[in-house]
């Protein structure tokens, strides 16, 4: 169920919001729990078993990890150092059993339901076997709530949070209606506890929330859904456009980049705005990604919650593991300080980017998508000393505006190629289409086919003006100009007029009706 659908806005969110607003503080979370589970059950048509299993697993294992931690703290009092060390090791061994169970249960469900047929297909392809595919349901939010479940167990084990005794609160943390569909990937300590301790909604929170919802609707309904028709046609029927569609493929790549950003960040704006209306601060997931000056910087601005999860629960544990500590010690003896630090970090980053690609989908295409960024980042890190010498030779200042613009444009081109790989139907389709860009570049074919698939002059005008509008907003944010606060400080009547005008623009320019179908949320499929 789309967050932009009338059924969600006027039924699930509206009812939940009203009841949440009038309920006493201690009962507000029960409204969120009831609304979230009603939404989840209806949206998934009753496929709730995996979520229930994950909830029960992390609730029980979390309590046992906490129990062992508390017992150790009590028993270590008065012991000598050697005795404390032995006792700690004893309790750590017990805790590791529960940590493994708490992580493996939700992770196993994810691997089975989402990747089982990928594994069997790979085995069939390598060994020539004929293992049949299974007809499995991929429940809504599986990839997102699994990461939240793992982070909860890891944080309880690390002592960052205390285990929650109430299973219904754990359930709400995993199933919350504004995060379960496509994130952001929330942490228990920073967001989970807000669900039953939401702050009082101030007037500015309400104003910010309305602004974000309107901006998100503009991105999704006006921009993303408008360009989706051409993107679906070109990528879905790429063989029909290889002969003379080189320019059309380039246009489709640009449009898909617009579509994915506006679809994903637009929905993040909508749910973040809805959260603000209820006194909840959802994790930030986007921060002007197309102003990034490097690939690393881009991923610090794009799908932020996923990047932070991969950093905290894959990169750091691997980097601090005994084998990697030994590798770091060895490189310090043999290499310069720069490369001695780089080699262990780059080795750990391989697992991060493999996981990034694999998380997005059960396909070698997605794995290659993750490794595409890894290879480019690795090249950049390996040759950074050389690049620094070149900059010094030609007296190029990193801080200069021309050089920064060059970095931004270079990064955006690299990202667009990554989006191309991300959207292509398969690896073979990507290579065929990539070759066609340079062998069949026809302007007339692009004009003819663009109009045929729903992108006429009026659509191009709306898209162009929409891109200019979003660029201006992003530029103001990049310059630390708080436009939302300026609007909030306007007189109430002026704000009302602006909100009504924004709503009218969305209604008038929205991509719906004849020629447009209801478009699913892109990241909900992952």
Short mmCIF file of C-alpha atoms in Angstrom, two decimals:
data_model
loop_
_atom_site.label_atom_id
_atom_site.label_comp_id
_atom_site.label_asym_id
_atom_site.label_seq_id
_atom_site.Cartn_x
_atom_site.Cartn_y
_atom_site.Cartn_z
CA UNK A 1 0.00 0.00 0.00
CA UNK A 2 1.50 3.32 -1.07
CA UNK A 3 1.92 6.12 1.44
CA UNK A 4 0.48 8.41 -1.23
CA UNK A 5 -2.75 6.42 -1.60
CA UNK A 6 -6.04 7.75 -0.28
CA UNK A 7 -6.62 4.56 1.70
CA UNK A 8 -3.44 5.11 3.71
CA UNK A 9 -3.76 8.87 4.13
CA UNK A 10 -7.47 9.02 4.94
CA UNK A 11 -7.79 5.77 6.87
CA UNK A 12 -4.62 4.40 8.44
CA UNK A 13 -2.68 7.58 9.05
CA UNK A 14 -5.62 9.92 9.67
CA UNK A 15 -7.26 7.65 12.26
CA UNK A 16 -3.93 6.84 13.92
CA UNK A 17 -2.96 10.52 14.02
CA UNK A 18 -6.26 11.65 15.56
CA UNK A 19 -6.29 8.93 18.21
CA UNK A 20 -2.61 9.47 18.96
CA UNK A 21 -3.26 13.20 19.46
CA UNK A 22 -6.12 12.76 21.93
CA UNK A 23 -4.81 9.79 23.92
CA UNK A 24 -3.02 10.28 27.26
CA UNK A 25 0.76 10.00 26.93
CA UNK A 26 1.07 6.52 28.42
CA UNK A 27 -1.43 5.06 25.92
CA UNK A 28 -0.19 6.77 22.75
CA UNK A 29 2.11 3.89 21.86
CA UNK A 30 -0.84 1.47 21.93
CA UNK A 31 -2.48 3.55 19.19
CA UNK A 32 0.71 3.30 17.11
CA UNK A 33 0.86 -0.43 17.79
CA UNK A 34 -2.75 -1.05 16.74
CA UNK A 35 -2.48 1.19 13.68
CA UNK A 36 0.83 -0.30 12.56
CA UNK A 37 -0.25 -3.90 12.87
CA UNK A 38 -3.60 -3.22 11.17
CA UNK A 39 -1.71 -1.57 8.33
CA UNK A 40 0.80 -4.43 8.11
CA UNK A 41 -1.76 -7.25 8.21
CA UNK A 42 -3.93 -5.67 5.51
CA UNK A 43 -0.99 -4.65 3.32
CA UNK A 44 0.60 -8.11 3.45
CA UNK A 45 -2.73 -9.98 3.26
CA UNK A 46 -1.95 -11.75 6.50
CA UNK A 47 1.66 -12.79 5.78
CA UNK A 48 2.87 -11.91 9.28
CA UNK A 49 4.61 -15.09 10.47
CA UNK A 50 8.20 -13.98 9.63
CA UNK A 51 7.70 -10.69 11.46
CA UNK A 52 6.21 -12.48 14.48
CA UNK A 53 9.11 -14.96 14.58
CA UNK A 54 11.70 -12.18 14.38
CA UNK A 55 9.91 -10.23 17.09
CA UNK A 56 9.73 -13.15 19.52
CA UNK A 57 13.33 -14.18 18.77
CA UNK A 58 14.91 -10.82 19.53
CA UNK A 59 12.64 -10.23 22.53
CA UNK A 60 13.65 -13.52 24.21
CA UNK A 61 17.33 -13.41 23.27
CA UNK A 62 17.58 -9.73 24.21
CA UNK A 63 16.22 -10.44 27.69
CA UNK A 64 18.67 -13.31 28.17
CA UNK A 65 21.62 -11.20 27.02
CA UNK A 66 20.56 -8.48 29.47
CA UNK A 67 20.10 -11.03 32.26
CA UNK A 68 23.63 -12.37 31.78
CA UNK A 69 25.07 -8.86 31.65
CA UNK A 70 23.33 -7.93 34.90
CA UNK A 71 24.47 -11.15 36.58
CA UNK A 72 28.07 -10.48 35.59
CA UNK A 73 27.96 -6.92 36.99
CA UNK A 74 26.64 -8.25 40.27
CA UNK A 75 29.07 -11.18 40.62
CA UNK A 76 32.22 -9.25 39.64
CA UNK A 77 32.00 -7.03 42.72
CA UNK A 78 34.91 -7.64 45.07
CA UNK A 79 36.76 -10.00 42.70
CA UNK A 80 40.43 -9.67 41.80
CA UNK A 81 41.40 -8.65 38.27
CA UNK A 82 42.22 -12.18 37.12
CA UNK A 83 38.98 -13.53 38.59
CA UNK A 84 36.96 -10.75 36.93
CA UNK A 85 38.59 -11.56 33.59
CA UNK A 86 37.79 -15.27 33.89
CA UNK A 87 34.22 -14.52 34.95
CA UNK A 88 33.77 -12.08 32.06
CA UNK A 89 34.95 -14.66 29.55
CA UNK A 90 32.56 -17.22 31.01
CA UNK A 91 29.59 -14.88 30.69
CA UNK A 92 30.65 -13.66 27.24
CA UNK A 93 30.54 -17.24 25.98
CA UNK A 94 27.00 -17.61 27.26
CA UNK A 95 25.98 -14.27 25.78
CA UNK A 96 27.42 -15.21 22.38
CA UNK A 97 25.00 -18.14 22.16
CA UNK A 98 22.00 -15.84 22.57
CA UNK A 99 23.51 -13.20 20.28
CA UNK A 100 23.93 -15.80 17.54
CA UNK A 101 20.36 -17.02 17.98
CA UNK A 102 19.00 -13.47 18.02
CA UNK A 103 20.84 -12.57 14.83
CA UNK A 104 20.53 -15.86 12.94
CA UNK A 105 16.76 -16.25 13.33
CA UNK A 106 15.76 -13.03 11.48
CA UNK A 107 18.75 -13.30 9.14
CA UNK A 108 17.85 -16.90 8.21
CA UNK A 109 14.29 -15.84 7.42
CA UNK A 110 15.63 -13.08 5.17
CA UNK A 111 18.07 -15.40 3.38
CA UNK A 112 15.45 -18.10 2.88
CA UNK A 113 12.50 -15.98 1.77
CA UNK A 114 14.42 -13.48 -0.34
CA UNK A 115 17.49 -15.37 -1.58
CA UNK A 116 16.60 -19.07 -1.64
CA UNK A 117 15.86 -19.17 -5.38
CA UNK A 118 18.97 -17.10 -6.11
CA UNK A 119 21.13 -19.66 -4.30
CA UNK A 120 19.50 -22.64 -6.00
CA UNK A 121 19.69 -20.92 -9.40
CA UNK A 122 23.39 -20.25 -8.89
CA UNK A 123 24.00 -23.88 -7.91
CA UNK A 124 22.04 -25.08 -10.93
CA UNK A 125 24.05 -22.82 -13.21
CA UNK A 126 27.43 -23.95 -11.84
CA UNK A 127 26.84 -27.69 -11.41
CA UNK A 128 24.14 -28.31 -14.01
CA UNK A 129 21.64 -29.54 -11.42
CA UNK A 130 17.89 -29.02 -11.63
CA UNK A 131 16.87 -27.93 -8.16
CA UNK A 132 13.34 -26.52 -8.54
CA UNK A 133 12.49 -22.98 -7.51
CA UNK A 134 10.18 -22.48 -4.57
CA UNK A 135 7.13 -20.24 -4.64
CA UNK A 136 7.92 -17.99 -1.69
CA UNK A 137 6.29 -14.83 -0.39
CA UNK A 138 8.67 -11.91 0.26
CA UNK A 139 6.82 -10.13 3.09
CA UNK A 140 6.65 -6.35 3.08
CA UNK A 141 9.50 -4.70 4.96
CA UNK A 142 11.47 -7.95 5.43
CA UNK A 143 14.81 -6.40 4.41
CA UNK A 144 14.26 -3.36 6.62
CA UNK A 145 12.96 -4.87 9.86
CA UNK A 146 15.60 -7.63 9.70
CA UNK A 147 18.37 -5.02 9.90
CA UNK A 148 16.56 -3.32 12.77
CA UNK A 149 16.27 -6.63 14.60
CA UNK A 150 19.99 -7.35 14.17
CA UNK A 151 20.97 -3.87 15.34
CA UNK A 152 18.80 -4.27 18.45
CA UNK A 153 20.52 -7.52 19.47
CA UNK A 154 23.98 -6.07 18.74
CA UNK A 155 23.24 -2.93 20.78
CA UNK A 156 21.86 -4.88 23.74
CA UNK A 157 24.96 -7.07 23.67
CA UNK A 158 27.23 -3.99 23.54
CA UNK A 159 25.38 -2.38 26.42
CA UNK A 160 24.18 0.57 24.34
CA UNK A 161 20.56 -0.15 25.23
CA UNK A 162 18.79 -2.16 27.90
CA UNK A 163 16.65 -5.02 26.66
CA UNK A 164 12.96 -4.14 26.40
CA UNK A 165 10.78 -6.34 28.60
CA UNK A 166 7.53 -5.61 26.78
CA UNK A 167 7.22 -7.77 23.62
CA UNK A 168 4.55 -5.49 22.18
CA UNK A 169 6.96 -2.56 22.23
CA UNK A 170 9.57 -4.66 20.42
CA UNK A 171 6.87 -5.55 17.93
CA UNK A 172 6.00 -1.87 17.40
CA UNK A 173 9.67 -1.02 16.84
CA UNK A 174 9.88 -3.56 14.01
CA UNK A 175 6.45 -2.98 12.48
CA UNK A 176 5.94 0.79 12.81
CA UNK A 177 3.85 1.88 9.81
CA UNK A 178 6.06 4.81 8.80
CA UNK A 179 9.32 2.81 8.65
CA UNK A 180 8.38 -0.78 7.85
CA UNK A 181 7.72 -0.32 4.12
CA UNK A 182 11.03 1.19 2.96
CA UNK A 183 12.77 2.60 5.99
CA UNK A 184 14.54 4.59 7.18
CA UNK A 185 16.33 1.85 9.10
CA UNK A 186 15.78 2.96 12.70
CA UNK A 187 17.83 2.24 15.81
CA UNK A 188 16.18 1.21 19.04
CA UNK A 189 18.05 3.69 21.23
CA UNK A 190 17.49 6.80 19.10
CA UNK A 191 14.08 6.11 17.56
CA UNK A 192 12.50 3.00 19.05
CA UNK A 193 12.11 4.55 22.48
CA UNK A 194 10.39 7.58 20.91
CA UNK A 195 7.46 5.36 19.96
CA UNK A 196 6.34 5.18 23.58
CA UNK A 197 7.88 8.49 24.69
CA UNK A 198 6.93 10.81 21.85
CA UNK A 199 7.47 14.50 22.54
CA UNK A 200 4.75 17.12 22.65
CA UNK A 201 4.04 18.49 19.18
CA UNK A 202 4.89 22.17 18.92
CA UNK A 203 3.49 24.50 16.26
CA UNK A 204 6.78 24.52 14.37
CA UNK A 205 6.83 20.70 14.33
CA UNK A 206 3.38 20.73 12.75
CA UNK A 207 4.46 23.33 10.17
CA UNK A 208 7.65 21.42 9.33
CA UNK A 209 5.65 18.23 9.01
CA UNK A 210 3.14 19.73 6.58
CA UNK A 211 5.94 21.24 4.48
CA UNK A 212 7.78 17.91 4.27
CA UNK A 213 4.61 16.03 3.33
CA UNK A 214 3.83 18.49 0.53
CA UNK A 215 7.42 18.40 -0.75
CA UNK A 216 7.39 14.60 -0.67
CA UNK A 217 4.13 14.44 -2.60
CA UNK A 218 5.55 16.81 -5.20
CA UNK A 219 8.61 14.60 -5.66
CA UNK A 220 6.64 11.37 -5.85
CA UNK A 221 3.40 12.31 -7.65
CA UNK A 222 4.58 15.11 -9.93
CA UNK A 223 8.15 14.02 -10.73
CA UNK A 224 8.82 10.32 -10.10
CA UNK A 225 5.55 8.98 -11.48
CA UNK A 226 5.73 11.26 -14.53
CA UNK A 227 9.03 9.85 -15.81
CA UNK A 228 8.26 6.24 -14.87
CA UNK A 229 6.46 5.37 -18.13
CA UNK A 230 9.44 6.06 -20.36
CA UNK A 231 11.84 4.39 -17.91
CA UNK A 232 9.71 1.25 -17.71
CA UNK A 233 9.45 1.04 -21.49
CA UNK A 234 13.13 1.60 -22.30
CA UNK A 235 14.53 -0.65 -19.60
CA UNK A 236 11.76 -3.24 -19.82
CA UNK A 237 11.91 -3.59 -23.61
CA UNK A 238 15.51 -2.63 -24.21
CA UNK A 239 15.94 -4.97 -27.21
CA UNK A 240 13.48 -2.81 -29.17
CA UNK A 241 15.69 0.27 -28.75
CA UNK A 242 19.19 -1.04 -29.39
CA UNK A 243 19.18 -0.22 -33.10
CA UNK A 244 18.61 3.54 -32.86
CA UNK A 245 17.96 4.35 -29.21
CA UNK A 246 21.36 5.42 -27.87
CA UNK A 247 20.18 8.93 -26.99
CA UNK A 248 16.89 7.56 -25.68
CA UNK A 249 18.84 5.24 -23.36
CA UNK A 250 20.83 8.20 -22.03
CA UNK A 251 17.57 10.09 -21.45
CA UNK A 252 16.13 7.03 -19.69
CA UNK A 253 19.21 6.87 -17.42
CA UNK A 254 18.80 10.53 -16.46
CA UNK A 255 15.05 10.09 -15.98
CA UNK A 256 15.52 6.98 -13.86
CA UNK A 257 18.00 8.84 -11.67
CA UNK A 258 15.31 11.51 -11.21
CA UNK A 259 12.65 8.85 -10.65
CA UNK A 260 14.55 6.88 -8.03
CA UNK A 261 15.64 9.97 -6.11
CA UNK A 262 12.20 11.60 -6.18
CA UNK A 263 10.40 8.34 -5.38
CA UNK A 264 12.64 7.32 -2.48
CA UNK A 265 13.50 10.71 -0.99
CA UNK A 266 9.93 11.89 -1.62
CA UNK A 267 8.48 9.08 0.46
CA UNK A 268 11.12 9.72 3.13
CA UNK A 269 9.90 13.33 3.24
CA UNK A 270 6.29 12.16 3.55
CA UNK A 271 6.91 9.71 6.40
CA UNK A 272 9.28 12.10 8.17
CA UNK A 273 6.61 14.82 7.95
CA UNK A 274 3.94 12.46 9.24
CA UNK A 275 6.26 11.49 12.07
CA UNK A 276 6.72 15.14 13.03
CA UNK A 277 2.94 15.55 13.25
CA UNK A 278 3.02 12.88 15.97
CA UNK A 279 6.10 14.18 17.78
CA UNK A 280 8.48 11.60 16.27
CA UNK A 281 11.89 12.36 14.75
CA UNK A 282 12.64 9.74 12.09
CA UNK A 283 16.28 9.14 11.13
CA UNK A 284 17.55 11.29 8.27
CA UNK A 285 17.93 9.32 5.03
CA UNK A 286 18.92 11.97 2.45
CA UNK A 287 21.07 15.08 2.54
CA UNK A 288 21.47 16.71 -0.90
CA UNK A 289 23.18 13.62 -2.42
CA UNK A 290 23.75 15.20 -5.85
CA UNK A 291 25.98 17.84 -4.28
CA UNK A 292 28.41 15.09 -3.21
CA UNK A 293 32.05 15.61 -4.20
CA UNK A 294 33.01 11.92 -4.16
CA UNK A 295 31.47 8.45 -4.15
CA UNK A 296 32.13 8.12 -0.43
CA UNK A 297 30.49 11.50 0.15
CA UNK A 298 27.51 10.47 -2.00
CA UNK A 299 26.86 7.43 0.18
CA UNK A 300 27.09 9.60 3.26
CA UNK A 301 24.18 11.57 1.81
CA UNK A 302 22.13 8.83 0.07
CA UNK A 303 20.18 6.19 2.03
CA UNK A 304 22.03 7.38 5.10
CA UNK A 305 20.43 4.93 7.51
CA UNK A 306 21.60 1.93 5.44
CA UNK A 307 25.12 3.31 5.14
CA UNK A 308 25.33 3.90 8.87
CA UNK A 309 24.00 0.41 9.58
CA UNK A 310 26.62 -1.17 7.30
CA UNK A 311 29.34 0.94 8.93
CA UNK A 312 28.37 0.10 12.52
CA UNK A 313 27.42 -3.57 12.17
CA UNK A 314 29.70 -4.80 9.37
CA UNK A 315 32.66 -2.46 8.83
CA UNK A 316 33.56 -1.81 12.49
CA UNK A 317 33.18 -5.42 13.71
CA UNK A 318 35.28 -6.72 10.80
CA UNK A 319 37.91 -3.98 11.16
CA UNK A 320 38.25 -4.70 14.88
CA UNK A 321 38.30 -8.50 14.49
CA UNK A 322 41.51 -10.39 15.36
CA UNK A 323 42.45 -11.29 11.74
CA UNK A 324 42.13 -7.68 10.62
CA UNK A 325 44.01 -6.38 13.64
CA UNK A 326 46.85 -8.76 12.71
CA UNK A 327 46.68 -7.53 9.10
CA UNK A 328 46.87 -3.93 10.30
CA UNK A 329 49.87 -4.72 12.47
CA UNK A 330 51.61 -6.44 9.57
CA UNK A 331 51.03 -3.62 7.09
CA UNK A 332 52.37 -1.03 9.53
CA UNK A 333 55.71 -2.82 9.45
CA UNK A 334 55.97 -3.04 5.66
CA UNK A 335 54.15 -0.06 4.13
CA UNK A 336 53.99 3.70 4.38
CA UNK A 337 51.53 5.04 7.00
CA UNK A 338 48.94 5.91 4.32
CA UNK A 339 48.84 2.46 2.71
CA UNK A 340 49.30 0.68 6.03
CA UNK A 341 45.99 2.21 7.11
CA UNK A 342 44.37 1.82 3.69
CA UNK A 343 44.88 -1.92 3.13
CA UNK A 344 42.96 -3.18 6.21
CA UNK A 345 40.21 -0.58 5.70
CA UNK A 346 39.84 -1.39 2.01
CA UNK A 347 39.69 -5.11 2.79
CA UNK A 348 36.90 -4.57 5.33
CA UNK A 349 35.07 -2.28 2.90
CA UNK A 350 34.76 -5.17 0.42
CA UNK A 351 32.30 -6.88 2.77
CA UNK A 352 30.40 -3.64 3.26
CA UNK A 353 29.86 -3.06 -0.46
CA UNK A 354 29.13 -6.72 -1.17
CA UNK A 355 26.47 -6.60 1.54
CA UNK A 356 25.16 -3.29 0.19
CA UNK A 357 24.60 -4.77 -3.26
CA UNK A 358 23.29 -8.11 -2.02
CA UNK A 359 20.84 -6.42 0.37
CA UNK A 360 19.19 -4.66 -2.56
CA UNK A 361 18.21 -7.83 -4.37
CA UNK A 362 18.73 -11.51 -5.11
CA UNK A 363 20.67 -11.02 -8.33
CA UNK A 364 24.28 -10.84 -9.49
CA UNK A 365 23.34 -7.48 -10.97
CA UNK A 366 22.87 -6.02 -7.51
CA UNK A 367 26.09 -7.58 -6.23
CA UNK A 368 27.92 -5.99 -9.16
CA UNK A 369 26.14 -2.73 -8.34
CA UNK A 370 27.66 -2.74 -4.85
CA UNK A 371 31.09 -3.80 -6.09
CA UNK A 372 30.96 -1.10 -8.80
CA UNK A 373 31.11 1.54 -6.09
CA UNK A 374 33.69 -0.45 -4.13
CA UNK A 375 36.09 -0.65 -7.07
CA UNK A 376 35.74 3.06 -7.83
CA UNK A 377 36.30 3.99 -4.18
CA UNK A 378 39.27 1.63 -4.01
CA UNK A 379 40.85 3.21 -7.09
CA UNK A 380 40.30 6.65 -5.62
CA UNK A 381 41.92 5.68 -2.31
CA UNK A 382 44.87 3.89 -3.93
CA UNK A 383 45.75 6.81 -6.18
CA UNK A 384 44.90 9.65 -3.76
CA UNK A 385 48.63 10.40 -3.11
CA UNK A 386 49.15 10.72 -6.89
CA UNK A 387 46.05 12.91 -7.25
CA UNK A 388 47.35 15.11 -4.44
CA UNK A 389 50.66 15.58 -6.27
CA UNK A 390 48.79 16.50 -9.45
CA UNK A 391 46.73 19.07 -7.59
CA UNK A 392 49.86 20.59 -6.10
CA UNK A 393 51.64 20.62 -9.48
CA UNK A 394 48.80 22.47 -11.18
CA UNK A 395 48.01 24.51 -8.04
CA UNK A 396 44.44 23.23 -7.84
CA UNK A 397 42.73 24.09 -4.57
CA UNK A 398 40.16 21.62 -3.29
CA UNK A 399 38.22 24.48 -1.77
CA UNK A 400 37.89 26.44 -5.02
CA UNK A 401 34.42 26.64 -6.57
CA UNK A 402 35.46 25.44 -10.08
CA UNK A 403 37.19 22.37 -8.64
CA UNK A 404 34.21 21.62 -6.40
CA UNK A 405 31.83 21.87 -9.38
CA UNK A 406 34.11 19.48 -11.29
CA UNK A 407 34.00 17.03 -8.37
CA UNK A 408 30.19 17.25 -8.16
CA UNK A 409 29.67 16.71 -11.91
CA UNK A 410 32.16 13.82 -11.97
CA UNK A 411 30.42 12.17 -9.03
CA UNK A 412 26.96 12.64 -10.55
CA UNK A 413 28.07 10.98 -13.80
CA UNK A 414 29.49 8.02 -11.87
CA UNK A 415 26.26 7.79 -9.87
CA UNK A 416 24.15 7.91 -13.05
CA UNK A 417 26.09 4.92 -14.42
CA UNK A 418 25.45 3.17 -11.12
CA UNK A 419 21.73 3.95 -11.43
CA UNK A 420 21.88 2.52 -14.96
CA UNK A 421 23.28 -0.76 -13.65
CA UNK A 422 20.77 -0.72 -10.78
CA UNK A 423 17.78 -0.40 -13.13
CA UNK A 424 18.88 -2.61 -16.03
CA UNK A 425 16.95 -5.87 -16.25
CA UNK A 426 20.16 -7.91 -16.02
CA UNK A 427 23.91 -7.64 -16.43
CA UNK A 428 23.67 -8.66 -20.09
CA UNK A 429 20.98 -6.01 -20.65
CA UNK A 430 23.24 -3.40 -19.05
CA UNK A 431 26.16 -4.20 -21.36
CA UNK A 432 23.96 -4.28 -24.46
CA UNK A 433 22.38 -0.94 -23.62
CA UNK A 434 25.72 0.58 -22.67
CA UNK A 435 27.15 -0.41 -26.05
CA UNK A 436 24.11 1.02 -27.85
CA UNK A 437 24.79 4.44 -26.34
CA UNK A 438 27.95 4.72 -28.42
CA UNK A 439 26.79 2.89 -31.57
CA UNK A 440 23.22 4.06 -32.26
CA UNK A 441 22.84 7.67 -31.17
CA UNK A 442 19.76 9.00 -32.99
CA UNK A 443 18.16 12.35 -32.06
CA UNK A 444 15.08 11.84 -34.24
CA UNK A 445 14.39 8.42 -32.71
CA UNK A 446 14.62 9.88 -29.22
CA UNK A 447 12.09 12.62 -30.04
CA UNK A 448 9.70 10.18 -31.70
CA UNK A 449 9.92 7.49 -29.01
CA UNK A 450 9.82 9.99 -26.12
CA UNK A 451 6.45 11.34 -27.25
CA UNK A 452 5.17 7.83 -27.84
CA UNK A 453 5.82 6.78 -24.25
CA UNK A 454 4.22 9.69 -22.45
CA UNK A 455 6.95 12.34 -22.44
CA UNK A 456 5.65 15.25 -24.51
CA UNK A 457 6.55 18.93 -24.52
CA UNK A 458 4.31 19.68 -21.51
CA UNK A 459 5.83 16.81 -19.56
CA UNK A 460 9.35 17.97 -20.39
CA UNK A 461 8.45 21.46 -19.19
CA UNK A 462 7.07 20.12 -15.90
CA UNK A 463 10.12 17.91 -15.42
CA UNK A 464 12.52 20.77 -16.19
CA UNK A 465 10.77 23.19 -13.83
CA UNK A 466 10.54 20.48 -11.17
CA UNK A 467 14.29 19.77 -11.41
CA UNK A 468 15.03 23.52 -11.15
CA UNK A 469 12.75 23.77 -8.11
CA UNK A 470 14.32 20.78 -6.34
CA UNK A 471 17.82 21.99 -7.23
CA UNK A 472 17.05 25.40 -5.70
CA UNK A 473 15.77 23.81 -2.48
CA UNK A 474 18.81 21.52 -2.27
CA UNK A 475 21.17 24.44 -2.94
CA UNK A 476 19.58 26.48 -0.15
CA UNK A 477 19.95 23.54 2.23
CA UNK A 478 23.55 23.04 1.13
CA UNK A 479 24.18 26.71 1.91
CA UNK A 480 22.62 26.16 5.38
CA UNK A 481 19.72 28.48 4.55
CA UNK A 482 16.74 27.24 6.60
CA UNK A 483 13.84 27.88 4.22
CA UNK A 484 11.47 25.73 6.31
CA UNK A 485 12.08 27.91 9.35
CA UNK A 486 11.51 31.08 7.31
CA UNK A 487 8.18 29.75 6.10
CA UNK A 488 7.24 28.64 9.61
CA UNK A 489 7.83 32.16 10.94
CA UNK A 490 5.43 33.70 8.41
CA UNK A 491 1.94 34.83 9.54
CA UNK A 492 -0.53 31.96 9.80
CA UNK A 493 -2.70 33.25 6.93
CA UNK A 494 0.30 33.51 4.57
CA UNK A 495 1.42 29.98 5.48
CA UNK A 496 -2.09 28.70 4.83
CA UNK A 497 -2.11 30.32 1.36
CA UNK A 498 1.32 28.85 0.53
CA UNK A 499 0.25 25.37 1.64
CA UNK A 500 -2.95 25.56 -0.39
CA UNK A 501 -1.02 26.76 -3.46
CA UNK A 502 1.46 23.90 -3.05
CA UNK A 503 -1.39 21.41 -2.76
CA UNK A 504 -3.07 22.84 -5.88
CA UNK A 505 0.19 22.56 -7.85
CA UNK A 506 0.50 18.91 -6.83
CA UNK A 507 -3.13 18.20 -7.79
CA UNK A 508 -2.89 20.02 -11.13
CA UNK A 509 0.54 18.71 -12.17
CA UNK A 510 0.31 15.27 -10.58
CA UNK A 511 0.94 12.29 -12.86
CA UNK A 512 -2.31 10.36 -12.54
CA UNK A 513 -5.42 9.66 -14.55
CA UNK A 514 -5.50 8.50 -18.17
CA UNK A 515 -2.15 7.19 -19.31
CA UNK A 516 -0.81 6.79 -15.77
CA UNK A 517 -1.11 3.82 -13.48
CA UNK A 518 -0.56 3.64 -9.74
CA UNK A 519 3.18 3.29 -9.27
CA UNK A 520 4.55 1.10 -6.50
CA UNK A 521 7.21 2.50 -4.21
CA UNK A 522 10.54 1.47 -5.70
CA UNK A 523 12.44 0.70 -2.50
CA UNK A 524 9.50 -1.20 -1.04
CA UNK A 525 10.58 -3.98 -3.42
CA UNK A 526 13.89 -4.40 -1.65
#
